[in-house]
mmCIF file of C-alpha atoms in Angstrom:
data_model
loop_
_atom_site.group_PDB
_atom_site.id
_atom_site.type_symbol
_atom_site.label_atom_id
_atom_site.label_comp_id
_atom_site.label_asym_id
_atom_site.label_seq_id
_atom_site.Cartn_x
_atom_site.Cartn_y
_atom_site.Cartn_z
ATOM 1 C CA ALA A 4 -26.199 12.391 13.057
ATOM 2 C CA GLN A 5 -24.893 15.899 13.448
ATOM 3 C CA SER A 6 -25.182 18.458 11.088
ATOM 4 C CA VAL A 7 -25.359 22.338 10.825
ATOM 5 C CA THR A 8 -27.502 24.732 8.757
ATOM 6 C CA GLN A 9 -26.170 28.217 7.780
ATOM 7 C CA LEU A 10 -29.239 30.620 6.883
ATOM 8 C CA GLY A 11 -28.123 32.984 4.178
ATOM 9 C CA SER A 12 -25.435 32.187 1.443
ATOM 10 C CA HIS A 13 -24.657 35.832 1.305
ATOM 11 C CA VAL A 14 -24.833 38.574 3.816
ATOM 12 C CA SER A 15 -24.013 42.329 3.376
ATOM 13 C CA VAL A 16 -23.351 44.887 5.971
ATOM 14 C CA SER A 17 -22.065 48.395 6.035
ATOM 15 C CA GLU A 18 -18.851 49.234 7.567
ATOM 16 C CA GLY A 19 -19.511 49.735 11.337
ATOM 17 C CA ALA A 20 -22.859 47.882 11.617
ATOM 18 C CA LEU A 21 -23.622 44.660 13.435
ATOM 19 C CA VAL A 22 -22.710 41.372 11.823
ATOM 20 C CA LEU A 23 -24.962 38.536 12.553
ATOM 21 C CA LEU A 24 -24.273 35.213 11.014
ATOM 22 C CA ARG A 25 -26.649 32.362 11.757
ATOM 23 C CA CYS A 26 -26.066 28.584 12.341
ATOM 24 C CA ASN A 27 -28.492 26.005 13.690
ATOM 25 C CA TYR A 28 -27.351 22.706 14.547
ATOM 26 C CA SER A 29 -28.897 19.333 14.700
ATOM 27 C CA SER A 30 -27.421 16.707 17.492
ATOM 28 C CA SER A 31 -28.679 14.231 19.686
ATOM 29 C CA VAL A 32 -26.273 15.126 22.472
ATOM 30 C CA PRO A 33 -24.734 18.470 23.583
ATOM 31 C CA PRO A 34 -22.470 19.116 20.826
ATOM 32 C CA TYR A 35 -18.980 20.981 20.259
ATOM 33 C CA LEU A 36 -19.451 24.000 17.857
ATOM 34 C CA PHE A 37 -16.943 25.824 15.757
ATOM 35 C CA TRP A 38 -16.856 28.802 13.707
ATOM 36 C CA TYR A 39 -14.257 29.335 10.968
ATOM 37 C CA VAL A 40 -13.298 31.928 8.511
ATOM 38 C CA GLN A 41 -11.605 31.720 5.183
ATOM 39 C CA TYR A 42 -10.336 34.587 3.235
ATOM 40 C CA PRO A 43 -9.723 34.280 -0.686
ATOM 41 C CA ASN A 44 -7.158 31.705 -1.509
ATOM 42 C CA GLN A 45 -6.695 30.330 1.901
ATOM 43 C CA GLY A 46 -7.488 27.718 4.180
ATOM 44 C CA LEU A 47 -9.841 28.065 6.999
ATOM 45 C CA GLN A 48 -8.950 29.694 10.272
ATOM 46 C CA LEU A 49 -10.442 29.006 13.580
ATOM 47 C CA LEU A 50 -12.675 31.861 14.999
ATOM 48 C CA LEU A 51 -14.076 30.313 18.063
ATOM 49 C CA LYS A 52 -15.279 27.110 19.558
ATOM 50 C CA TYR A 53 -17.904 26.011 22.053
ATOM 51 C CA THR A 54 -17.171 23.143 24.127
ATOM 52 C CA SER A 55 -19.896 23.174 26.891
ATOM 53 C CA ALA A 56 -18.397 25.790 29.129
ATOM 54 C CA ALA A 57 -19.512 29.134 29.031
ATOM 55 C CA THR A 58 -22.542 29.837 26.603
ATOM 56 C CA LEU A 59 -21.185 33.028 25.228
ATOM 57 C CA VAL A 60 -17.925 32.290 23.616
ATOM 58 C CA LYS A 61 -15.623 35.057 22.660
ATOM 59 C CA GLY A 62 -13.160 34.639 19.367
ATOM 60 C CA ILE A 63 -10.581 36.276 17.626
ATOM 61 C CA ASN A 64 -11.092 39.722 15.657
ATOM 62 C CA GLY A 65 -14.053 40.712 18.038
ATOM 63 C CA PHE A 66 -16.291 37.984 16.992
ATOM 64 C CA GLU A 67 -18.581 36.188 19.565
ATOM 65 C CA ALA A 68 -21.145 33.524 19.424
ATOM 66 C CA GLU A 69 -23.644 32.413 22.020
ATOM 67 C CA PHE A 70 -24.746 28.784 22.120
ATOM 68 C CA LYS A 71 -28.560 28.589 22.786
ATOM 69 C CA LYS A 72 -29.776 25.013 23.495
ATOM 70 C CA SER A 73 -33.349 25.950 23.463
ATOM 71 C CA GLU A 74 -33.141 27.279 19.810
ATOM 72 C CA THR A 75 -30.380 24.744 18.645
ATOM 73 C CA SER A 76 -28.499 27.711 17.669
ATOM 74 C CA PHE A 77 -24.721 29.253 17.675
ATOM 75 C CA HIS A 78 -25.086 32.482 15.869
ATOM 76 C CA LEU A 79 -21.854 34.634 15.168
ATOM 77 C CA THR A 80 -21.938 38.298 15.801
ATOM 78 C CA LYS A 81 -19.624 41.181 15.824
ATOM 79 C CA PRO A 82 -20.835 44.696 16.998
ATOM 80 C CA SER A 83 -19.007 46.664 14.134
ATOM 81 C CA ALA A 84 -18.109 45.361 10.838
ATOM 82 C CA HIS A 85 -14.694 46.193 9.272
ATOM 83 C CA MET A 86 -13.810 45.938 5.942
ATOM 84 C CA SER A 87 -11.269 43.322 6.847
ATOM 85 C CA ASP A 88 -13.955 41.116 8.155
ATOM 86 C CA ALA A 89 -15.137 40.274 4.387
ATOM 87 C CA ALA A 90 -14.698 36.554 3.892
ATOM 88 C CA GLU A 91 -16.519 33.120 3.921
ATOM 89 C CA TYR A 92 -17.654 31.888 7.318
ATOM 90 C CA PHE A 93 -18.326 28.298 8.085
ATOM 91 C CA CYS A 94 -20.183 26.791 11.141
ATOM 92 C CA ALA A 95 -19.160 23.195 12.036
ATOM 93 C CA VAL A 96 -20.329 20.627 14.492
ATOM 94 C CA SER A 97 -18.275 17.637 15.939
ATOM 95 C CA ASP A 98 -19.372 14.207 15.206
ATOM 96 C CA MET A 99 -19.843 12.931 18.838
ATOM 97 C CA SER A 100 -19.041 9.356 17.800
ATOM 98 C CA GLY A 101 -15.606 7.643 17.935
ATOM 99 C CA ALA A 102 -14.321 9.363 14.786
ATOM 100 C CA ASN A 103 -15.099 12.905 16.199
ATOM 101 C CA ASN A 104 -15.004 14.232 12.608
ATOM 102 C CA LEU A 105 -16.392 17.754 11.974
ATOM 103 C CA PHE A 106 -19.299 18.538 9.764
ATOM 104 C CA PHE A 107 -19.417 21.849 8.028
ATOM 105 C CA GLY A 108 -22.161 24.270 6.929
ATOM 106 C CA THR A 109 -22.448 25.604 3.357
ATOM 107 C CA GLY A 110 -20.828 28.936 4.452
ATOM 108 C CA THR A 111 -21.958 32.413 4.457
ATOM 109 C CA ARG A 112 -20.048 35.021 2.321
ATOM 110 C CA LEU A 113 -19.867 38.250 4.097
ATOM 111 C CA THR A 114 -19.623 41.286 2.076
ATOM 112 C CA VAL A 115 -18.681 44.631 4.047
ATOM 113 C CA ILE A 116 -19.959 47.872 2.164
ATOM 114 C CA PRO A 117 -17.813 50.967 2.760
ATOM 115 C CA GLU B 25 1.102 30.945 10.608
ATOM 116 C CA ALA B 26 1.103 28.045 8.479
ATOM 117 C CA ASP B 27 2.009 24.677 10.295
ATOM 118 C CA ILE B 28 0.437 22.661 7.762
ATOM 119 C CA TYR B 29 1.701 22.963 4.194
ATOM 120 C CA GLN B 30 0.015 21.852 1.004
ATOM 121 C CA THR B 31 1.500 21.763 -2.514
ATOM 122 C CA PRO B 32 1.169 22.582 -5.121
ATOM 123 C CA ARG B 33 -1.318 25.557 -4.497
ATOM 124 C CA TYR B 34 -2.716 25.270 -8.074
ATOM 125 C CA LEU B 35 -2.667 22.687 -10.641
ATOM 126 C CA VAL B 36 -3.920 22.403 -14.148
ATOM 127 C CA ILE B 37 -3.602 18.973 -15.477
ATOM 128 C CA GLY B 38 -5.033 16.913 -18.453
ATOM 129 C CA THR B 39 -7.538 14.067 -18.190
ATOM 130 C CA GLY B 40 -5.904 10.565 -17.413
ATOM 131 C CA LYS B 41 -2.868 11.963 -15.667
ATOM 132 C CA LYS B 42 -1.882 10.592 -12.441
ATOM 133 C CA ILE B 43 -1.436 13.419 -9.500
ATOM 134 C CA THR B 44 -0.409 13.323 -6.056
ATOM 135 C CA LEU B 45 -1.296 16.388 -3.677
ATOM 136 C CA GLU B 46 1.050 16.895 -0.879
ATOM 137 C CA CYS B 47 0.274 17.615 2.737
ATOM 138 C CA SER B 48 2.598 17.986 5.586
ATOM 139 C CA GLN B 49 2.299 19.114 9.280
ATOM 140 C CA THR B 50 4.839 20.003 11.826
ATOM 141 C CA MET B 51 2.467 19.978 14.613
ATOM 142 C CA GLY B 52 2.951 16.176 15.637
ATOM 143 C CA HIS B 53 -0.911 15.856 15.174
ATOM 144 C CA ASP B 54 -2.108 12.146 14.984
ATOM 145 C CA LYS B 55 -5.310 12.992 13.160
ATOM 146 C CA MET B 56 -5.241 14.407 9.596
ATOM 147 C CA TYR B 57 -8.018 14.982 6.948
ATOM 148 C CA TRP B 58 -8.695 15.525 3.426
ATOM 149 C CA TYR B 59 -11.765 17.821 2.593
ATOM 150 C CA GLN B 60 -13.045 18.659 -0.764
ATOM 151 C CA GLN B 61 -14.684 22.275 -1.304
ATOM 152 C CA ASP B 62 -16.729 23.482 -4.198
ATOM 153 C CA PRO B 63 -18.309 26.879 -4.372
ATOM 154 C CA GLY B 64 -21.376 27.104 -2.240
ATOM 155 C CA MET B 65 -21.157 23.775 -0.855
ATOM 156 C CA GLU B 66 -20.293 22.459 2.497
ATOM 157 C CA LEU B 67 -16.928 21.038 2.941
ATOM 158 C CA HIS B 68 -16.850 17.416 2.389
ATOM 159 C CA LEU B 69 -14.716 14.969 4.243
ATOM 160 C CA ILE B 70 -13.110 12.506 1.741
ATOM 161 C CA HIS B 71 -10.401 10.757 3.752
ATOM 162 C CA TYR B 72 -8.984 10.704 7.442
ATOM 163 C CA SER B 73 -6.372 9.034 9.319
ATOM 164 C CA TYR B 74 -5.996 8.434 13.055
ATOM 165 C CA GLY B 75 -2.350 8.158 12.742
ATOM 166 C CA VAL B 76 0.548 6.050 11.087
ATOM 167 C CA ASN B 77 -0.882 3.088 8.783
ATOM 168 C CA SER B 78 -4.469 4.130 9.534
ATOM 169 C CA THR B 79 -6.621 5.584 6.687
ATOM 170 C CA GLU B 80 -10.468 5.665 6.487
ATOM 171 C CA LYS B 81 -12.864 6.860 3.705
ATOM 172 C CA GLY B 82 -14.970 9.938 4.723
ATOM 173 C CA ASP B 83 -18.558 10.562 3.844
ATOM 174 C CA LEU B 84 -18.225 11.717 0.348
ATOM 175 C CA SER B 85 -17.144 8.888 -2.026
ATOM 176 C CA SER B 86 -13.863 9.764 -3.768
ATOM 177 C CA GLU B 87 -11.885 8.038 -6.315
ATOM 178 C CA SER B 88 -8.735 9.343 -4.746
ATOM 179 C CA THR B 89 -6.558 7.290 -2.344
ATOM 180 C CA VAL B 90 -4.183 8.323 0.391
ATOM 181 C CA SER B 91 -1.540 6.870 2.530
ATOM 182 C CA ARG B 92 0.003 7.739 6.089
ATOM 183 C CA ILE B 93 3.346 6.280 6.154
ATOM 184 C CA ARG B 94 4.808 9.080 8.603
ATOM 185 C CA THR B 95 2.992 11.094 11.103
ATOM 186 C CA GLU B 96 3.833 14.429 9.423
ATOM 187 C CA HIS B 97 2.798 13.527 5.794
ATOM 188 C CA PHE B 98 -0.635 12.638 4.290
ATOM 189 C CA PRO B 99 -0.741 12.580 0.686
ATOM 190 C CA LEU B 100 -3.615 12.333 -1.616
ATOM 191 C CA THR B 101 -3.461 10.369 -5.036
ATOM 192 C CA LEU B 102 -5.724 10.424 -8.172
ATOM 193 C CA GLU B 103 -4.761 7.417 -10.376
ATOM 194 C CA SER B 104 -6.488 9.129 -13.559
ATOM 195 C CA ALA B 105 -7.774 12.760 -13.213
ATOM 196 C CA ARG B 106 -10.950 13.589 -14.813
ATOM 197 C CA PRO B 107 -12.780 16.790 -15.180
ATOM 198 C CA SER B 108 -15.231 15.880 -12.533
ATOM 199 C CA HIS B 109 -12.271 16.182 -9.848
ATOM 200 C CA THR B 110 -12.043 19.764 -10.582
ATOM 201 C CA SER B 111 -12.198 21.109 -7.059
ATOM 202 C CA GLN B 112 -10.382 22.662 -4.200
ATOM 203 C CA TYR B 113 -8.655 20.136 -1.790
ATOM 204 C CA LEU B 114 -8.080 21.008 2.009
ATOM 205 C CA CYS B 115 -6.002 19.300 4.219
ATOM 206 C CA ALA B 116 -6.171 19.577 7.960
ATOM 207 C CA SER B 117 -4.940 18.095 11.259
ATOM 208 C CA ARG B 118 -6.033 18.263 14.932
ATOM 209 C CA ARG B 119 -4.633 17.088 18.148
ATOM 210 C CA GLY B 120 -5.682 14.073 20.298
ATOM 211 C CA ASN B 121 -8.846 12.161 20.322
ATOM 212 C CA GLY B 122 -11.246 14.682 21.810
ATOM 213 C CA GLY B 123 -14.136 16.373 19.702
ATOM 214 C CA ASN B 124 -13.354 19.643 21.055
ATOM 215 C CA SER B 125 -10.016 20.179 19.570
ATOM 216 C CA PRO B 126 -10.162 22.349 16.652
ATOM 217 C CA LEU B 127 -8.820 21.454 13.000
ATOM 218 C CA HIS B 128 -5.883 23.180 11.744
ATOM 219 C CA PHE B 129 -6.133 23.745 7.877
ATOM 220 C CA GLY B 130 -3.586 24.127 5.119
ATOM 221 C CA ASN B 131 -3.934 26.787 2.351
ATOM 222 C CA GLY B 132 -5.574 24.148 0.010
ATOM 223 C CA THR B 133 -4.767 23.061 -3.543
ATOM 224 C CA ARG B 134 -6.937 24.242 -6.389
ATOM 225 C CA LEU B 135 -7.063 21.350 -8.768
ATOM 226 C CA THR B 136 -8.344 22.106 -12.501
ATOM 227 C CA VAL B 137 -8.683 18.886 -14.770
ATOM 228 C CA THR B 138 -9.077 19.933 -18.433
#
């Protein structure tokens, strides 16, 4: 069965510093992977997705993620954090069975320090 | 830009009451989902639907029920609310059958049962 593990429930970075949010997946077949962001009192918004094309995926708001099969990882990065990046980030993997449901990680709360 | 709408946004209700959480989408998506979200936990899939008259239970056992009489509408009902039902409920939809299509989320309903 597919699953994802997000390392670090809380990450703090200074404004302008590199953002790195970690996600490792478990899947017996090449997966579809997603990163979502959730701002307070809102639903989840898609940041980017990996669908077996380019391994480096660019998303919205300057975020990108690299699919590394050898490490079963799909870490999210942004070169320079902005105050508006403070939010909860969720990694998700698509169930490759007929249902194609998404399985989410437990989330990482990003705090940006001015 | 919200093409999927959930009402109410917040609901405080007493134990034993019947409640219905509304979810509507204007994108013509066949697949719709209900997730339950608690702080520090992954999103748990409680119900999903492939289309009209199709409903399935998700991975997390839930005492709620759903219906799908129209493509755009996917309400969730609790016949008798209990404090253990206190949570945030997120509705989502997606296009097509492929696992690479992303979910579109509503802004959620935060339910408190006293």
